[in-house]
């Protein structure tokens, strides 16, 4: 496993970020996680588009165009030379005074972190994971919009710690109105009577790139997909559940709060979508 860190266009062995960087001090930063197929980035255009939307969301001007990001990602991937990679692109507000006012930060810091691909245990895909509905609510859309992928992930960190204490592999977070929202680093789907259901973007979630792809693939293959606002009780009648995300891809959920979902195995629609998604990725490699 080789890790390479590209900082402002230069690969440095011992890359460091200043303690006065507002990304470190206040979580004043944005980021993207990108996976690879054949060690080439998947959906990089979509990730760069979202990075740009996140930058707008925190009024940060990206110091480079997409072409620069593509070149630097390729350069860093090539330098690390792993078989498959985990790519994290981070843009921080930069160095400023030790005060929340971002106007003292004049130069954003751009990091491209490349290491070998993170792989979850095979068993999690074969048997499904245990998800816990946590008390930690997803950030209010009007406060820190989950639609902006900022480096301030404390909300999600606290939810993850809560799910760990509950003995689950991940957390299902609700919004402040008690509606289903998302997991800590992935989007949430459930299946009921053959229909695929997922919280709407208005519930205060990240517009996941995997979520989008899965919705498209499902619709193209004749499934009915519905985005909506649901209380957690709707899950009592769910036949299947799964999470989607760049690293997890499509991860079946077979236990919710300790209760078995369906027959306790990944459901047929979830398996079909995993197959369709895998075929799509194969085509990218
Ligand atoms: N997480 N919701 C949240 C809160 C996320 O952090 C992510 C991604 C997703 C799924 O988005 P996508 O399908 O575009 O990866 C949903 C990345 C993988 C992470 O932070 O590690």
Tab-separated table of C-alpha atoms and ligand atoms in Angstrom:
chain	number	residue	atom	x	y	z
A	1	UNK	CA	0.000	0.000	0.000
A	2	UNK	CA	1.450	3.342	-1.047
A	3	UNK	CA	0.119	6.644	0.136
A	4	UNK	CA	0.855	9.866	-1.722
A	5	UNK	CA	-0.171	13.330	-0.648
A	6	UNK	CA	-0.305	16.084	-3.199
A	7	UNK	CA	-0.368	19.491	-1.557
A	8	UNK	CA	-1.041	22.446	-3.857
A	9	UNK	CA	0.293	20.519	-6.851
A	10	UNK	CA	3.417	19.097	-5.210
A	11	UNK	CA	3.752	15.572	-3.872
A	12	UNK	CA	5.400	15.794	-0.486
A	13	UNK	CA	6.594	12.868	1.621
A	14	UNK	CA	5.756	14.630	4.863
A	15	UNK	CA	2.894	16.854	3.795
A	16	UNK	CA	1.624	18.947	6.689
A	17	UNK	CA	-1.172	21.454	7.114
A	18	UNK	CA	-0.632	24.497	9.310
A	19	UNK	CA	-2.309	24.600	12.718
A	20	UNK	CA	-3.575	28.011	11.602
A	21	UNK	CA	-5.401	26.536	8.602
A	22	UNK	CA	-9.099	27.195	9.160
A	23	UNK	CA	-9.847	23.713	7.856
A	24	UNK	CA	-8.068	22.391	10.948
A	25	UNK	CA	-9.315	25.068	13.337
A	26	UNK	CA	-12.982	25.208	12.340
A	27	UNK	CA	-13.690	22.397	9.880
A	28	UNK	CA	-13.824	25.186	7.303
A	29	UNK	CA	-13.161	23.002	4.281
A	30	UNK	CA	-14.838	20.844	1.656
A	31	UNK	CA	-13.956	17.440	0.275
A	32	UNK	CA	-14.752	14.577	-2.074
A	33	UNK	CA	-13.977	10.872	-1.912
A	34	UNK	CA	-13.462	9.204	-5.284
A	35	UNK	CA	-12.975	5.501	-6.002
A	36	UNK	CA	-11.204	3.889	-8.947
A	37	UNK	CA	-11.705	1.071	-11.429
A	38	UNK	CA	-8.532	-0.162	-13.142
A	39	UNK	CA	-6.934	2.566	-10.969
A	40	UNK	CA	-8.783	5.204	-12.992
A	41	UNK	CA	-11.119	7.554	-11.111
A	42	UNK	CA	-14.835	6.750	-11.291
A	43	UNK	CA	-17.329	9.578	-11.819
A	44	UNK	CA	-14.597	12.207	-11.423
A	45	UNK	CA	-16.602	14.819	-13.384
A	46	UNK	CA	-19.568	14.389	-11.036
A	47	UNK	CA	-17.299	14.638	-7.973
A	48	UNK	CA	-15.648	17.806	-9.290
A	49	UNK	CA	-19.077	19.298	-10.003
A	50	UNK	CA	-20.141	18.564	-6.428
A	51	UNK	CA	-16.845	19.961	-5.103
A	52	UNK	CA	-17.629	23.171	-6.988
A	53	UNK	CA	-21.180	23.261	-5.557
A	54	UNK	CA	-19.779	22.707	-2.061
A	55	UNK	CA	-17.275	25.530	-2.629
A	56	UNK	CA	-20.164	27.819	-3.605
A	57	UNK	CA	-22.074	26.642	-0.539
A	58	UNK	CA	-19.343	27.934	1.764
A	59	UNK	CA	-18.394	30.927	-0.449
A	60	UNK	CA	-14.945	29.567	-1.212
A	61	UNK	CA	-13.317	30.205	-4.569
A	62	UNK	CA	-11.580	27.114	-5.888
A	63	UNK	CA	-8.081	28.139	-6.946
A	64	UNK	CA	-7.966	25.782	-9.967
A	65	UNK	CA	-10.161	24.595	-12.823
A	66	UNK	CA	-11.405	21.024	-13.311
A	67	UNK	CA	-8.642	20.255	-15.782
A	68	UNK	CA	-6.045	21.019	-13.110
A	69	UNK	CA	-7.828	18.729	-10.630
A	70	UNK	CA	-8.029	15.922	-13.232
A	71	UNK	CA	-4.332	16.232	-14.045
A	72	UNK	CA	-3.273	16.322	-10.408
A	73	UNK	CA	-5.458	13.337	-9.531
A	74	UNK	CA	-3.916	11.357	-12.424
A	75	UNK	CA	-0.399	12.462	-11.424
A	76	UNK	CA	-0.917	11.448	-7.782
A	77	UNK	CA	-2.573	8.132	-8.718
A	78	UNK	CA	0.345	7.347	-11.039
A	79	UNK	CA	2.882	8.242	-8.387
A	80	UNK	CA	1.241	5.965	-5.790
A	81	UNK	CA	0.852	3.127	-8.299
A	82	UNK	CA	-1.664	1.068	-6.319
A	83	UNK	CA	-3.880	-1.512	-8.011
A	84	UNK	CA	-7.030	0.316	-6.925
A	85	UNK	CA	-7.126	3.560	-4.985
A	86	UNK	CA	-8.988	5.671	-2.503
A	87	UNK	CA	-8.775	9.332	-3.544
A	88	UNK	CA	-9.663	12.171	-1.213
A	89	UNK	CA	-9.697	15.713	-2.569
A	90	UNK	CA	-9.744	18.348	0.162
A	91	UNK	CA	-9.858	22.117	-0.174
A	92	UNK	CA	-9.453	24.090	3.037
A	93	UNK	CA	-10.049	27.787	3.640
A	94	UNK	CA	-6.291	28.139	4.180
A	95	UNK	CA	-4.130	29.826	6.765
A	96	UNK	CA	-5.547	32.799	8.632
A	97	UNK	CA	-5.739	34.379	12.020
A	98	UNK	CA	-6.949	32.318	14.954
A	99	UNK	CA	-10.436	33.745	14.621
A	100	UNK	CA	-13.416	32.377	12.731
A	101	UNK	CA	-13.462	35.285	10.269
A	102	UNK	CA	-12.430	33.648	6.972
A	103	UNK	CA	-11.467	37.005	5.427
A	104	UNK	CA	-7.972	36.625	6.877
A	105	UNK	CA	-7.437	33.449	4.795
A	106	UNK	CA	-6.085	34.398	1.395
A	107	UNK	CA	-5.007	31.118	-0.126
A	108	UNK	CA	-7.034	27.865	-0.016
A	109	UNK	CA	-5.001	24.720	0.517
A	110	UNK	CA	-5.667	21.895	-1.974
A	111	UNK	CA	-4.805	18.359	-0.926
A	112	UNK	CA	-5.139	15.222	-2.988
A	113	UNK	CA	-4.668	12.194	-0.821
A	114	UNK	CA	-4.234	8.835	-2.575
A	115	UNK	CA	-3.888	5.484	-0.874
A	116	UNK	CA	-4.878	1.929	-1.721
A	117	UNK	CA	-8.606	1.256	-1.998
A	118	UNK	CA	-10.501	0.810	1.227
A	119	UNK	CA	-12.386	-2.474	1.158
A	120	UNK	CA	-15.117	-3.453	3.583
A	121	UNK	CA	-15.319	-7.089	4.750
A	122	UNK	CA	-16.803	-9.379	2.090
A	123	UNK	CA	-19.079	-10.819	4.708
A	124	UNK	CA	-20.824	-7.448	5.064
A	125	UNK	CA	-21.930	-7.689	1.424
A	126	UNK	CA	-22.830	-11.378	1.643
A	127	UNK	CA	-24.790	-11.186	4.890
A	128	UNK	CA	-25.660	-7.517	5.183
A	129	UNK	CA	-24.883	-5.170	8.034
A	130	UNK	CA	-26.608	-4.072	11.214
A	131	UNK	CA	-27.799	-0.465	11.194
A	132	UNK	CA	-28.932	1.446	14.285
A	133	UNK	CA	-31.324	4.385	14.290
A	134	UNK	CA	-29.456	6.892	16.441
A	135	UNK	CA	-30.616	9.787	18.594
A	136	UNK	CA	-28.056	12.111	17.001
A	137	UNK	CA	-30.104	14.020	14.425
A	138	UNK	CA	-28.691	14.971	11.030
A	139	UNK	CA	-27.628	18.633	10.914
A	140	UNK	CA	-30.449	21.050	10.140
A	141	UNK	CA	-30.494	21.962	6.468
A	142	UNK	CA	-30.815	25.642	7.434
A	143	UNK	CA	-27.820	25.455	9.775
A	144	UNK	CA	-25.129	23.314	8.175
A	145	UNK	CA	-26.678	21.900	5.020
A	146	UNK	CA	-25.797	18.187	4.637
A	147	UNK	CA	-26.021	18.840	0.886
A	148	UNK	CA	-22.680	20.643	1.167
A	149	UNK	CA	-19.844	18.157	1.613
A	150	UNK	CA	-17.865	20.112	4.178
A	151	UNK	CA	-14.970	18.818	6.228
A	152	UNK	CA	-17.061	19.450	9.331
A	153	UNK	CA	-18.222	15.877	9.961
A	154	UNK	CA	-18.614	15.980	13.728
A	155	UNK	CA	-22.376	15.375	13.374
A	156	UNK	CA	-21.595	12.129	11.547
A	157	UNK	CA	-18.724	11.203	13.884
A	158	UNK	CA	-21.087	11.441	16.883
A	159	UNK	CA	-23.690	9.317	15.076
A	160	UNK	CA	-21.050	6.713	14.238
A	161	UNK	CA	-19.915	6.572	17.864
A	162	UNK	CA	-23.525	6.110	18.939
A	163	UNK	CA	-24.024	3.224	16.506
A	164	UNK	CA	-20.781	1.642	17.734
A	165	UNK	CA	-22.110	1.755	21.301
A	166	UNK	CA	-25.315	0.103	20.047
A	167	UNK	CA	-23.294	-2.705	18.478
A	168	UNK	CA	-24.189	-1.780	14.886
A	169	UNK	CA	-21.866	-1.255	11.940
A	170	UNK	CA	-23.356	2.118	11.050
A	171	UNK	CA	-26.017	4.651	11.965
A	172	UNK	CA	-29.264	5.675	10.337
A	173	UNK	CA	-29.818	9.342	11.084
A	174	UNK	CA	-33.170	11.113	11.118
A	175	UNK	CA	-33.626	14.818	10.508
A	176	UNK	CA	-34.994	17.167	13.163
A	177	UNK	CA	-38.569	16.356	12.105
A	178	UNK	CA	-37.981	12.676	12.721
A	179	UNK	CA	-37.890	11.838	9.012
A	180	UNK	CA	-35.448	9.352	7.533
A	181	UNK	CA	-32.283	11.111	6.351
A	182	UNK	CA	-29.061	9.205	5.682
A	183	UNK	CA	-26.218	7.225	7.160
A	184	UNK	CA	-22.875	8.660	8.323
A	185	UNK	CA	-21.050	8.363	4.990
A	186	UNK	CA	-23.734	6.930	2.738
A	187	UNK	CA	-27.316	7.335	1.537
A	188	UNK	CA	-30.180	5.126	2.641
A	189	UNK	CA	-32.690	3.118	0.566
A	190	UNK	CA	-35.443	0.679	1.469
A	191	UNK	CA	-37.710	-1.592	-0.524
A	192	UNK	CA	-41.410	-2.091	0.104
A	193	UNK	CA	-43.694	-4.248	-1.997
A	194	UNK	CA	-41.267	-4.118	-4.924
A	195	UNK	CA	-40.820	-0.328	-4.894
A	196	UNK	CA	-37.481	1.274	-4.141
A	197	UNK	CA	-37.781	4.183	-1.707
A	198	UNK	CA	-35.226	6.737	-0.597
A	199	UNK	CA	-35.330	10.002	1.381
A	200	UNK	CA	-35.722	13.066	-0.852
A	201	UNK	CA	-32.915	15.617	-1.037
A	202	UNK	CA	-35.227	18.025	0.823
A	203	UNK	CA	-34.923	15.823	3.923
A	204	UNK	CA	-31.417	17.304	4.345
A	205	UNK	CA	-29.009	14.755	2.892
A	206	UNK	CA	-26.035	14.669	0.570
A	207	UNK	CA	-26.924	14.281	-3.109
A	208	UNK	CA	-24.887	11.094	-3.358
A	209	UNK	CA	-23.334	10.278	-6.695
A	210	UNK	CA	-23.893	6.564	-6.047
A	211	UNK	CA	-27.493	7.346	-5.003
A	212	UNK	CA	-28.073	9.108	-8.314
A	213	UNK	CA	-26.526	6.278	-10.297
A	214	UNK	CA	-28.549	3.649	-8.439
A	215	UNK	CA	-31.802	5.561	-9.016
A	216	UNK	CA	-30.980	5.829	-12.727
A	217	UNK	CA	-30.006	2.156	-13.036
A	218	UNK	CA	-33.119	1.045	-11.153
A	219	UNK	CA	-35.446	3.127	-13.339
A	220	UNK	CA	-33.740	2.004	-16.551
A	221	UNK	CA	-34.356	-1.562	-15.431
A	222	UNK	CA	-38.048	-1.095	-14.835
A	223	UNK	CA	-38.113	-0.536	-11.064
A	224	UNK	CA	-40.296	2.103	-9.503
A	225	UNK	CA	-38.217	4.522	-7.450
A	226	UNK	CA	-39.797	7.011	-5.100
A	227	UNK	CA	-38.055	9.857	-3.292
A	228	UNK	CA	-40.009	11.116	-0.300
A	229	UNK	CA	-40.293	12.111	3.335
A	230	UNK	CA	-40.950	9.256	5.727
A	231	UNK	CA	-41.081	8.737	9.477
A	232	UNK	CA	-38.915	5.929	10.820
A	233	UNK	CA	-42.026	3.767	11.494
A	234	UNK	CA	-42.350	3.149	7.737
A	235	UNK	CA	-39.387	0.806	8.075
A	236	UNK	CA	-41.461	-1.655	10.120
A	237	UNK	CA	-42.924	-2.833	6.808
A	238	UNK	CA	-39.700	-2.683	4.767
A	239	UNK	CA	-38.699	-5.862	2.926
A	240	UNK	CA	-35.123	-4.789	2.142
A	241	UNK	CA	-32.696	-1.998	2.996
A	242	UNK	CA	-29.331	-0.895	1.675
A	243	UNK	CA	-26.800	1.933	1.790
A	244	UNK	CA	-25.063	3.579	-1.154
A	245	UNK	CA	-21.761	5.449	-1.262
A	246	UNK	CA	-18.541	5.785	-3.195
A	247	UNK	CA	-16.591	3.439	-0.910
A	248	UNK	CA	-19.395	1.125	0.235
A	249	UNK	CA	-20.988	1.038	-3.244
A	250	UNK	CA	-24.245	-0.826	-2.446
A	251	UNK	CA	-24.180	-2.343	1.016
A	252	UNK	CA	-27.120	-4.535	2.098
A	253	UNK	CA	-28.629	-3.907	5.531
A	254	UNK	CA	-30.199	-6.990	7.112
A	255	UNK	CA	-30.745	-5.826	10.702
A	256	UNK	CA	-32.212	-2.571	11.969
A	257	UNK	CA	-31.938	-1.901	15.699
A	258	UNK	CA	-31.283	-5.601	16.187
A	259	UNK	CA	-34.450	-6.659	14.333
A	260	UNK	CA	-34.087	-8.867	11.283
A	261	UNK	CA	-35.273	-7.418	7.952
A	262	UNK	CA	-37.064	-9.765	5.551
A	263	UNK	CA	-35.488	-13.221	5.797
A	264	UNK	CA	-32.259	-11.818	7.225
A	265	UNK	CA	-30.369	-12.083	3.917
A	266	UNK	CA	-29.718	-9.365	1.325
A	267	UNK	CA	-32.948	-9.080	-0.649
A	268	UNK	CA	-33.429	-9.881	-4.341
A	269	UNK	CA	-33.824	-6.241	-5.450
A	270	UNK	CA	-30.706	-5.232	-3.508
A	271	UNK	CA	-28.763	-8.091	-5.131
A	272	UNK	CA	-30.041	-7.129	-8.573
A	273	UNK	CA	-28.914	-3.517	-8.052
A	274	UNK	CA	-25.488	-4.689	-6.810
A	275	UNK	CA	-25.175	-6.701	-10.019
A	276	UNK	CA	-26.224	-3.761	-12.217
A	277	UNK	CA	-23.863	-1.391	-10.420
A	278	UNK	CA	-20.970	-3.837	-10.672
A	279	UNK	CA	-21.583	-4.179	-14.430
A	280	UNK	CA	-21.597	-0.420	-14.789
A	281	UNK	CA	-18.255	-0.134	-12.937
A	282	UNK	CA	-16.765	-2.920	-15.065
A	283	UNK	CA	-17.613	-0.824	-18.104
A	284	UNK	CA	-15.638	2.095	-16.628
A	285	UNK	CA	-12.496	0.051	-15.939
B	1	LIG	N1	-19.178	9.810	1.792
B	1	LIG	N2	-23.999	10.865	2.669
B	1	LIG	C1	-22.890	11.273	3.315
B	1	LIG	C2	-23.049	11.974	4.615
B	1	LIG	C3	-21.611	11.002	2.777
B	1	LIG	O1	-20.519	11.403	3.432
B	1	LIG	C4	-21.516	10.312	1.552
B	1	LIG	C5	-20.189	10.038	0.918
B	1	LIG	C6	-22.706	9.889	0.921
B	1	LIG	C7	-22.679	9.143	-0.390
B	1	LIG	O2	-22.234	9.953	-1.434
B	1	LIG	P1	-21.490	9.362	-2.699
B	1	LIG	O3	-22.350	8.311	-3.243
B	1	LIG	O4	-21.368	10.529	-3.633
B	1	LIG	O5	-20.176	8.838	-2.216
B	1	LIG	C8	-23.921	10.199	1.499
B	1	LIG	C9	-17.830	9.568	1.344
B	1	LIG	C10	-17.670	8.251	0.699
B	1	LIG	C11	-16.929	9.768	2.550
B	1	LIG	O6	-17.054	10.817	3.150
B	1	LIG	O7	-16.110	8.908	2.852
